Amino acid sequence: MKILVTGGAGFIGSHTVVELHNAGYESIILDNFSNSEKKALAGIEKIIGKSVKYYEADINEPSTWDKVFSEQDIDGIIHFAAAKAVGESVEKPLKYYRNNIAATVLMLEKMMEHNVNNLVFSSSCTVYGEPDSLPVTENSAVKPATSPYGNTKQVCEVIIKDTVSSTKHFHAISLRYFNPIGAHESCLIGELPLGVPANLVPFLTQSVAGIRGQLAVYGNDYPTPDGTAVRDYIHVVDLAKAHVSALDLLLKQPEGNYYDFFNIGTGTGSSVLEVITAFEEATGLKVDYAIKPRRDGDITAVYADCTKSKEILGWQTQKSLKDALGDAWNWQKKIS
Ligand code: NAD
Ligand code: WQD
């Protein structure tokens, strides 16, 4: 089975290409390297021991899709390619609406035209906003988006659902990722943040590596056990495996259309201070941090109930927070 992986050179995409290979799928990568580097391809090839076919092209170009679909017999798509910086999306909303929404619409049109009927979409726990109760299940309310980026995930979920409803044969799954962290244990692929990382774990590892200054802990006055905000940090390899489970499910669907969405997290919430402690335990290193004011737009706490993923996808995480932080650190040492 041949799977087109848009954004396959990126953080989550590269790990997913490896897991697809481990599960017997062939990946074709489509990426314009706007937020990734070609060395990710070399890393993937080293891990899987074979070359990977890739197209360096933009998902916004109709000709990209025509070329790929005419040259490859694609059974399904995993659609990672998107812009993902929440802050930038406030500054440049149209970039996000074009790259994340318009390109997804184009992809769906081209899938219809070329009779490619299976799609896994990268959604996000950001759709839940500040949840009314925890953990969040798939029945928890979707809250009004607080950034253009968050809005693109909500809108794309709806676009995909409506598209499925309008056909007799299209299958799609949206995966709502919680906070992906870590790297492949080989240290051959991992996250390559551009500039100063906004996310906790890449900033923390760069701070410990001496690339950045002290880590700011944004707020210790949240209504949580230690006052710092709580998230569900998932090892990127566990997250990658969820895509294989989703594809397996799509490809075995009987005649007819199918749409569903799943939480992909660990089910455990960890505070910022708990992440720091787990990092110190995993690596034996000290983190230099200071408590600073809350960051605008941050929510107090979100973590997943993953019962539905376990029951329907047959997927659950295998790695711990310490595994993820240890792998994140080993990757940081490799790239520093
Ligand atoms: P990433 O930036 O590392 O990967 C995205 C890849 O898509 C990059 O390689 C980039 O070059 C490519 N790309 C972007 N625009 C493109 C275009 N127009 N044409 C072709 N390629 C293009 O991001 P990631 O962390 O791997 O995230 C993957 C997906 O998961 C995104 O859709 C993101 O919104 C979603 N997501 C990420 C997180 C997270 O915290 N990392 C959480 C929830 C959801
Ligand atoms: C985690 C916690 C910060 C940096 C973002 C996006 C979301 C999703 C994942 C895609 C928060 C605290 C952080 C730092 C800190 N992506 N923190 N010091 O905010 O949960 O989610 O990435 O869909 O849409 O909004 O992740 O890693 O930025 O922050 O104290 O230097 O760490 O305040 O509590 P977040 P994060």
Tab-separated table of C-alpha atoms and ligand atoms in Angstrom:
chain	number	residue	atom	x	y	z
A	1	MET	CA	0.000	0.000	0.000
A	2	LYS	CA	1.327	3.398	-1.031
A	3	ILE	CA	0.702	6.346	1.287
A	4	LEU	CA	1.293	9.970	0.378
A	5	VAL	CA	2.623	11.820	3.417
A	6	THR	CA	2.301	15.599	3.024
A	7	GLY	CA	4.718	17.345	5.357
A	8	GLY	CA	6.585	14.042	5.646
A	9	ALA	CA	9.935	15.761	6.219
A	10	GLY	CA	8.564	17.582	9.280
A	11	PHE	CA	8.671	16.642	12.957
A	12	ILE	CA	5.662	14.327	13.193
A	13	GLY	CA	5.675	13.368	9.501
A	14	SER	CA	9.236	12.022	9.539
A	15	HIS	CA	8.528	9.772	12.533
A	16	THR	CA	5.320	8.605	10.883
A	17	VAL	CA	7.132	7.631	7.676
A	18	VAL	CA	9.352	5.373	9.813
A	19	GLU	CA	6.367	3.765	11.542
A	20	LEU	CA	4.572	3.314	8.207
A	21	HIS	CA	7.621	1.445	6.957
A	22	ASN	CA	7.707	-0.704	10.115
A	23	ALA	CA	4.056	-1.592	9.480
A	24	GLY	CA	4.657	-2.546	5.845
A	25	TYR	CA	3.399	0.622	4.117
A	26	GLU	CA	5.356	2.466	1.429
A	27	SER	CA	5.523	6.249	1.925
A	28	ILE	CA	5.807	8.935	-0.709
A	29	ILE	CA	6.731	12.287	0.865
A	30	LEU	CA	5.367	15.595	-0.421
A	31	ASP	CA	7.047	18.585	1.222
A	32	ASN	CA	8.254	22.045	0.211
A	33	PHE	CA	10.788	22.122	3.087
A	34	SER	CA	9.391	25.449	4.283
A	35	ASN	CA	9.705	24.229	7.871
A	36	SER	CA	12.006	21.227	7.548
A	37	GLU	CA	15.355	20.202	6.156
A	38	LYS	CA	16.384	17.602	3.622
A	39	LYS	CA	18.581	15.969	6.246
A	40	ALA	CA	15.371	14.559	7.747
A	41	LEU	CA	15.099	12.411	4.623
A	42	ALA	CA	18.618	11.067	5.159
A	43	GLY	CA	17.691	10.289	8.773
A	44	ILE	CA	14.575	8.405	7.738
A	45	GLU	CA	16.528	6.450	5.111
A	46	LYS	CA	19.184	5.480	7.632
A	47	ILE	CA	16.562	4.218	10.095
A	48	ILE	CA	14.557	2.206	7.585
A	49	GLY	CA	17.536	1.087	5.505
A	50	LYS	CA	16.106	2.094	2.146
A	51	SER	CA	15.563	5.194	0.072
A	52	VAL	CA	12.381	7.233	0.300
A	53	LYS	CA	10.670	8.757	-2.709
A	54	TYR	CA	9.872	12.437	-2.247
A	55	TYR	CA	8.379	15.349	-4.154
A	56	GLU	CA	9.679	18.822	-3.342
A	57	ALA	CA	6.549	20.778	-4.132
A	58	ASP	CA	3.870	23.041	-2.703
A	59	ILE	CA	0.486	21.617	-1.720
A	60	ASN	CA	-1.109	24.907	-2.835
A	61	GLU	CA	-0.275	24.208	-6.487
A	62	PRO	CA	-2.855	22.205	-8.427
A	63	SER	CA	-0.055	20.864	-10.656
A	64	THR	CA	1.628	19.305	-7.592
A	65	TRP	CA	-1.327	17.015	-7.040
A	66	ASP	CA	-1.764	16.172	-10.715
A	67	LYS	CA	1.903	15.212	-10.970
A	68	VAL	CA	1.955	13.063	-7.840
A	69	PHE	CA	-1.340	11.318	-8.585
A	70	SER	CA	-0.430	10.654	-12.215
A	71	GLU	CA	2.966	9.206	-11.280
A	72	GLN	CA	1.992	7.251	-8.155
A	73	ASP	CA	-0.840	4.893	-7.383
A	74	ILE	CA	-1.753	6.360	-3.996
A	75	ASP	CA	-3.988	4.384	-1.595
A	76	GLY	CA	-4.281	7.069	1.061
A	77	ILE	CA	-2.941	10.386	2.319
A	78	ILE	CA	-1.710	11.484	5.717
A	79	HIS	CA	-1.970	15.256	5.636
A	80	PHE	CA	0.574	16.878	7.967
A	81	ALA	CA	1.619	19.798	5.770
A	82	ALA	CA	0.504	23.042	7.396
A	83	ALA	CA	1.889	26.108	9.075
A	84	LYS	CA	1.775	25.652	12.859
A	85	ALA	CA	3.051	28.715	14.742
A	86	VAL	CA	0.168	30.049	16.826
A	87	GLY	CA	1.734	33.508	17.321
A	88	GLU	CA	2.618	33.922	13.651
A	89	SER	CA	-0.930	32.998	12.704
A	90	VAL	CA	-2.190	36.074	14.565
A	91	GLU	CA	0.255	38.271	12.590
A	92	LYS	CA	-0.325	36.561	9.243
A	93	PRO	CA	-3.788	35.003	9.282
A	94	LEU	CA	-4.068	34.792	5.502
A	95	LYS	CA	-0.894	32.704	5.306
A	96	TYR	CA	-2.628	30.229	7.626
A	97	TYR	CA	-5.975	30.333	5.878
A	98	ARG	CA	-4.249	29.680	2.533
A	99	ASN	CA	-1.696	27.067	3.586
A	100	ASN	CA	-3.889	25.179	6.032
A	101	ILE	CA	-7.439	25.633	4.733
A	102	ALA	CA	-7.250	26.493	1.010
A	103	ALA	CA	-4.607	23.825	0.417
A	104	THR	CA	-6.733	21.231	2.235
A	105	VAL	CA	-9.715	22.118	0.034
A	106	LEU	CA	-7.516	21.770	-3.059
A	107	MET	CA	-6.195	18.429	-1.809
A	108	LEU	CA	-9.747	17.132	-1.288
A	109	GLU	CA	-10.778	18.279	-4.783
A	110	LYS	CA	-7.761	16.545	-6.275
A	111	MET	CA	-8.404	13.391	-4.229
A	112	MET	CA	-11.948	13.276	-5.669
A	113	GLU	CA	-10.672	13.902	-9.172
A	114	HIS	CA	-8.061	11.144	-8.929
A	115	ASN	CA	-10.196	8.743	-6.914
A	116	VAL	CA	-7.982	8.688	-3.807
A	117	ASN	CA	-10.396	7.923	-1.000
A	118	ASN	CA	-8.551	7.618	2.310
A	119	LEU	CA	-7.346	10.530	4.440
A	120	VAL	CA	-5.825	10.992	7.889
A	121	PHE	CA	-5.821	14.639	8.969
A	122	SER	CA	-3.583	16.287	11.613
A	123	SER	CA	-5.879	18.076	14.000
A	124	SER	CA	-5.105	19.356	17.468
A	125	CYS	CA	-6.330	19.466	21.050
A	126	THR	CA	-6.439	23.224	20.480
A	127	VAL	CA	-10.014	22.648	19.227
A	128	TYR	CA	-11.076	22.089	22.879
A	129	GLY	CA	-9.770	25.493	24.028
A	130	GLU	CA	-10.074	25.770	27.817
A	131	PRO	CA	-12.147	22.657	28.565
A	132	ASP	CA	-15.087	22.704	30.969
A	133	SER	CA	-14.002	19.422	32.533
A	134	LEU	CA	-11.040	17.073	32.388
A	135	PRO	CA	-9.959	14.799	30.852
A	136	VAL	CA	-11.425	15.808	27.494
A	137	THR	CA	-13.276	13.177	25.526
A	138	GLU	CA	-14.250	13.435	21.878
A	139	ASN	CA	-17.687	14.526	23.151
A	140	SER	CA	-16.218	17.561	24.905
A	141	ALA	CA	-17.252	20.868	23.363
A	142	VAL	CA	-15.233	22.436	20.584
A	143	LYS	CA	-14.594	26.003	21.787
A	144	PRO	CA	-14.343	29.163	19.672
A	145	ALA	CA	-10.789	29.325	18.367
A	146	THR	CA	-8.452	31.847	19.977
A	147	SER	CA	-6.037	32.051	17.030
A	148	PRO	CA	-6.221	31.758	13.253
A	149	TYR	CA	-4.097	28.604	13.565
A	150	GLY	CA	-6.616	27.013	15.928
A	151	ASN	CA	-9.398	28.105	13.644
A	152	THR	CA	-7.797	26.320	10.674
A	153	LYS	CA	-7.906	23.002	12.538
A	154	GLN	CA	-11.594	23.416	13.423
A	155	VAL	CA	-12.541	24.525	9.918
A	156	CYS	CA	-10.575	21.740	8.222
A	157	GLU	CA	-12.230	19.117	10.426
A	158	VAL	CA	-15.631	20.420	9.319
A	159	ILE	CA	-14.601	20.627	5.661
A	160	ILE	CA	-13.386	17.023	5.740
A	161	LYS	CA	-16.506	15.792	7.556
A	162	ASP	CA	-18.805	17.575	5.068
A	163	THR	CA	-16.797	16.202	2.158
A	164	VAL	CA	-17.137	12.663	3.477
A	165	SER	CA	-20.903	13.138	3.917
A	166	SER	CA	-21.231	14.258	0.317
A	167	THR	CA	-19.655	11.094	-1.112
A	168	LYS	CA	-20.497	7.415	-1.087
A	169	HIS	CA	-16.984	6.106	-0.764
A	170	PHE	CA	-14.665	8.542	1.027
A	171	HIS	CA	-12.989	7.612	4.336
A	172	ALA	CA	-11.348	10.091	6.679
A	173	ILE	CA	-10.100	10.378	10.244
A	174	SER	CA	-9.034	13.495	12.129
A	175	LEU	CA	-6.506	12.887	14.880
A	176	ARG	CA	-6.527	15.488	17.628
A	177	TYR	CA	-2.943	15.478	18.872
A	178	PHE	CA	-2.104	16.662	22.361
A	179	ASN	CA	1.471	17.972	22.921
A	180	PRO	CA	3.982	15.956	20.878
A	181	ILE	CA	7.554	15.917	22.209
A	182	GLY	CA	10.678	13.758	22.012
A	183	ALA	CA	12.525	12.257	19.086
A	184	HIS	CA	13.308	8.903	17.529
A	185	GLU	CA	15.528	6.887	19.874
A	186	SER	CA	18.138	6.561	17.092
A	187	CYS	CA	18.612	10.366	17.230
A	188	LEU	CA	18.509	10.364	13.436
A	189	ILE	CA	15.279	12.380	13.269
A	190	GLY	CA	13.668	14.852	15.658
A	191	GLU	CA	12.277	18.341	15.940
A	192	LEU	CA	14.124	21.182	14.184
A	193	PRO	CA	12.566	24.402	15.492
A	194	LEU	CA	13.306	27.557	13.510
A	195	GLY	CA	14.491	30.437	15.684
A	196	VAL	CA	13.577	30.719	19.363
A	197	PRO	CA	11.243	27.842	20.239
A	198	ALA	CA	7.843	28.851	21.595
A	199	ASN	CA	7.138	25.324	22.840
A	200	LEU	CA	8.233	24.172	26.287
A	201	VAL	CA	10.375	21.114	25.561
A	202	PRO	CA	12.495	22.459	22.701
A	203	PHE	CA	13.133	25.652	24.698
A	204	LEU	CA	14.037	23.586	27.769
A	205	THR	CA	16.517	21.365	25.890
A	206	GLN	CA	18.088	24.360	24.119
A	207	SER	CA	18.363	26.164	27.442
A	208	VAL	CA	20.130	23.206	29.080
A	209	ALA	CA	22.376	22.915	26.003
A	210	GLY	CA	23.417	26.549	26.514
A	211	ILE	CA	21.847	27.784	23.278
A	212	ARG	CA	19.198	29.816	25.131
A	213	GLY	CA	19.131	31.507	28.497
A	214	GLN	CA	17.105	30.555	31.527
A	215	LEU	CA	13.781	28.803	30.977
A	216	ALA	CA	10.791	30.994	31.843
A	217	VAL	CA	7.977	29.086	33.522
A	218	TYR	CA	4.929	31.022	32.423
A	219	GLY	CA	2.807	31.393	35.543
A	220	ASN	CA	2.586	29.537	38.865
A	221	ASP	CA	-0.774	30.945	39.867
A	222	TYR	CA	-2.971	28.602	37.844
A	223	PRO	CA	-5.601	26.575	39.712
A	224	THR	CA	-3.546	23.365	39.378
A	225	PRO	CA	-1.821	21.318	42.116
A	226	ASP	CA	1.521	23.159	41.816
A	227	GLY	CA	0.189	26.327	40.176
A	228	THR	CA	1.784	25.702	36.757
A	229	ALA	CA	-0.191	24.846	33.635
A	230	VAL	CA	-0.969	21.242	32.749
A	231	ARG	CA	-0.674	19.536	29.339
A	232	ASP	CA	-0.678	16.001	27.939
A	233	TYR	CA	2.830	15.439	26.506
A	234	ILE	CA	2.993	12.519	24.087
A	235	HIS	CA	6.124	10.872	22.669
A	236	VAL	CA	6.241	11.581	18.931
A	237	VAL	CA	6.856	7.900	18.148
A	238	ASP	CA	3.657	6.910	19.968
A	239	LEU	CA	1.866	9.658	18.033
A	240	ALA	CA	3.348	8.398	14.757
A	241	LYS	CA	2.016	4.907	15.499
A	242	ALA	CA	-1.500	6.298	15.906
A	243	HIS	CA	-1.417	7.226	12.216
A	244	VAL	CA	-0.680	3.639	11.270
A	245	SER	CA	-3.649	2.487	13.362
A	246	ALA	CA	-5.875	5.124	11.740
A	247	LEU	CA	-4.807	4.080	8.243
A	248	ASP	CA	-5.337	0.407	9.051
A	249	LEU	CA	-8.883	1.283	10.093
A	250	LEU	CA	-9.587	3.418	7.009
A	251	LEU	CA	-8.272	0.829	4.599
A	252	LYS	CA	-10.427	-1.935	6.022
A	253	GLN	CA	-13.659	0.067	5.853
A	254	PRO	CA	-16.462	-1.663	3.984
A	255	GLU	CA	-18.286	0.013	1.072
A	256	GLY	CA	-19.663	3.420	1.978
A	257	ASN	CA	-18.263	6.537	3.548
A	258	TYR	CA	-16.698	6.936	6.973
A	259	TYR	CA	-15.590	9.840	9.164
A	260	ASP	CA	-14.443	9.895	12.762
A	261	PHE	CA	-12.078	11.805	15.046
A	262	PHE	CA	-9.914	10.705	17.940
A	263	ASN	CA	-7.914	12.127	20.832
A	264	ILE	CA	-4.264	11.161	20.611
A	265	GLY	CA	-2.610	11.748	23.957
A	266	THR	CA	-1.321	9.791	26.944
A	267	GLY	CA	-4.306	10.406	29.205
A	268	THR	CA	-2.041	11.978	31.835
A	269	GLY	CA	-1.665	15.672	32.540
A	270	SER	CA	1.756	17.010	33.562
A	271	SER	CA	2.504	20.463	34.897
A	272	VAL	CA	5.415	22.567	33.683
A	273	LEU	CA	7.235	21.899	36.970
A	274	GLU	CA	6.572	18.158	36.618
A	275	VAL	CA	8.107	18.265	33.132
A	276	ILE	CA	11.190	19.993	34.538
A	277	THR	CA	11.513	17.393	37.310
A	278	ALA	CA	11.003	14.496	34.887
A	279	PHE	CA	13.667	15.973	32.595
A	280	GLU	CA	16.109	16.250	35.507
A	281	GLU	CA	15.396	12.662	36.548
A	282	ALA	CA	15.706	11.335	32.997
A	283	THR	CA	18.995	13.104	32.258
A	284	GLY	CA	20.641	13.774	35.633
A	285	LEU	CA	20.946	17.456	34.595
A	286	LYS	CA	19.656	20.602	36.291
A	287	VAL	CA	17.265	22.975	34.572
A	288	ASP	CA	17.820	26.684	35.262
A	289	TYR	CA	14.361	28.224	35.399
A	290	ALA	CA	12.471	31.138	36.884
A	291	ILE	CA	8.785	31.765	37.398
A	292	LYS	CA	7.510	34.501	35.067
A	293	PRO	CA	4.042	35.928	34.407
A	294	ARG	CA	1.474	33.886	32.509
A	295	ARG	CA	1.794	33.830	28.704
A	296	ASP	CA	-1.090	35.486	26.862
A	297	GLY	CA	-3.560	33.032	25.427
A	298	ASP	CA	-2.406	30.023	27.488
A	299	ILE	CA	-5.019	27.775	28.998
A	300	THR	CA	-4.851	26.260	32.488
A	301	ALA	CA	-5.039	22.566	31.756
A	302	VAL	CA	-5.858	20.074	29.040
A	303	TYR	CA	-5.305	16.343	28.865
A	304	ALA	CA	-6.975	13.556	26.963
A	305	ASP	CA	-9.317	10.729	27.650
A	306	CYS	CA	-8.073	8.205	25.072
A	307	THR	CA	-10.680	5.489	25.640
A	308	LYS	CA	-12.120	5.919	22.156
A	309	SER	CA	-8.698	5.608	20.483
A	310	LYS	CA	-7.968	2.503	22.509
A	311	GLU	CA	-11.296	0.865	21.729
A	312	ILE	CA	-11.710	1.785	18.059
A	313	LEU	CA	-8.165	2.332	16.794
A	314	GLY	CA	-6.677	-0.313	19.083
A	315	TRP	CA	-3.944	2.213	19.893
A	316	GLN	CA	-2.429	3.456	23.112
A	317	THR	CA	0.848	5.027	24.155
A	318	GLN	CA	3.788	2.864	25.187
A	319	LYS	CA	6.369	5.448	26.191
A	320	SER	CA	6.615	7.551	29.354
A	321	LEU	CA	7.203	11.256	29.848
A	322	LYS	CA	10.745	10.438	30.982
A	323	ASP	CA	11.362	8.376	27.822
A	324	ALA	CA	10.216	11.327	25.736
A	325	LEU	CA	12.332	13.869	27.622
A	326	GLY	CA	15.389	11.592	27.530
A	327	ASP	CA	15.000	11.191	23.766
A	328	ALA	CA	14.445	14.946	23.356
A	329	TRP	CA	17.712	15.573	25.203
A	330	ASN	CA	19.691	12.969	23.221
A	331	TRP	CA	18.419	14.588	20.010
A	332	GLN	CA	19.334	18.053	21.290
A	333	LYS	CA	22.895	16.891	22.067
A	334	LYS	CA	23.182	15.449	18.571
A	335	ILE	CA	22.117	18.665	16.813
A	336	SER	CA	23.792	21.216	19.132
B	1	NAD	P1	6.355	20.640	10.950
B	1	NAD	O1	6.370	22.075	10.603
B	1	NAD	O2	7.570	20.027	11.528
B	1	NAD	O3	5.934	19.775	9.664
B	1	NAD	C1	5.086	20.285	8.653
B	1	NAD	C2	5.762	20.016	7.320
B	1	NAD	O4	4.902	20.499	6.282
B	1	NAD	C3	7.096	20.702	7.173
B	1	NAD	O5	8.071	19.768	6.716
B	1	NAD	C4	6.853	21.780	6.112
B	1	NAD	O6	7.989	22.028	5.314
B	1	NAD	C5	5.690	21.162	5.319
B	1	NAD	N1	4.853	22.146	4.649
B	1	NAD	C6	4.255	23.241	5.192
B	1	NAD	N2	3.580	23.914	4.250
B	1	NAD	C7	3.727	23.219	3.080
B	1	NAD	C8	3.283	23.419	1.746
B	1	NAD	N3	2.560	24.483	1.414
B	1	NAD	N4	3.595	22.500	0.807
B	1	NAD	C9	4.349	21.432	1.136
B	1	NAD	N5	4.826	21.188	2.375
B	1	NAD	C10	4.523	22.081	3.345
B	1	NAD	O7	5.099	20.421	11.911
B	1	NAD	P2	4.704	19.158	12.806
B	1	NAD	O8	4.933	19.520	14.220
B	1	NAD	O9	5.290	17.916	12.259
B	1	NAD	O10	3.121	19.173	12.584
B	1	NAD	C11	2.502	18.392	11.587
B	1	NAD	C12	1.011	18.645	11.615
B	1	NAD	O11	0.499	18.354	12.912
B	1	NAD	C13	0.591	20.076	11.315
B	1	NAD	O12	-0.588	20.038	10.559
B	1	NAD	C14	0.328	20.660	12.667
B	1	NAD	O13	-0.594	21.720	12.624
B	1	NAD	C15	-0.235	19.466	13.397
B	1	NAD	N6	-0.094	19.526	14.859
B	1	NAD	C16	1.155	19.735	15.394
B	1	NAD	C17	1.297	19.813	16.775
B	1	NAD	C18	2.650	20.095	17.389
B	1	NAD	O14	2.681	20.533	18.541
B	1	NAD	N7	3.765	19.843	16.700
B	1	NAD	C19	0.181	19.643	17.599
B	1	NAD	C20	-1.068	19.418	17.026
B	1	NAD	C21	-1.183	19.361	15.633
B	2	WQD	C1	3.220	24.091	27.134
B	2	WQD	C2	3.216	24.698	28.523
B	2	WQD	C3	3.312	27.106	28.555
B	2	WQD	C4	7.279	27.551	26.896
B	2	WQD	C5	0.996	24.856	21.581
B	2	WQD	C6	-0.077	25.303	20.622
B	2	WQD	C7	-1.035	24.186	20.343
B	2	WQD	C8	-0.312	22.911	19.957
B	2	WQD	C9	0.917	22.619	20.744
B	2	WQD	C10	-0.618	22.530	17.597
B	2	WQD	C11	2.329	25.945	28.642
B	2	WQD	C12	4.548	26.507	29.187
B	2	WQD	C13	6.113	27.036	27.368
B	2	WQD	C14	8.175	28.162	27.812
B	2	WQD	C15	6.667	27.665	29.596
B	2	WQD	N1	0.059	22.786	18.640
B	2	WQD	N2	5.813	27.087	28.685
B	2	WQD	N3	7.827	28.180	29.130
B	2	WQD	O1	0.829	26.066	24.568
B	2	WQD	O2	0.105	23.694	25.075
B	2	WQD	O3	0.360	24.393	22.755
B	2	WQD	O4	1.699	23.783	20.959
B	2	WQD	O5	-1.708	22.309	17.311
B	2	WQD	O6	-1.918	24.621	19.374
B	2	WQD	O7	-0.764	26.392	21.198
B	2	WQD	O8	2.382	24.109	24.156
B	2	WQD	O9	4.780	23.744	24.503
B	2	WQD	O10	3.966	26.087	23.967
B	2	WQD	O11	3.474	25.117	26.186
B	2	WQD	O12	6.394	27.715	30.790
B	2	WQD	O13	9.233	28.679	27.424
B	2	WQD	O14	4.555	25.147	28.827
B	2	WQD	O15	2.902	28.247	29.242
B	2	WQD	O16	1.745	25.918	29.904
B	2	WQD	P1	0.863	24.645	24.230
B	2	WQD	P2	3.730	24.786	24.644
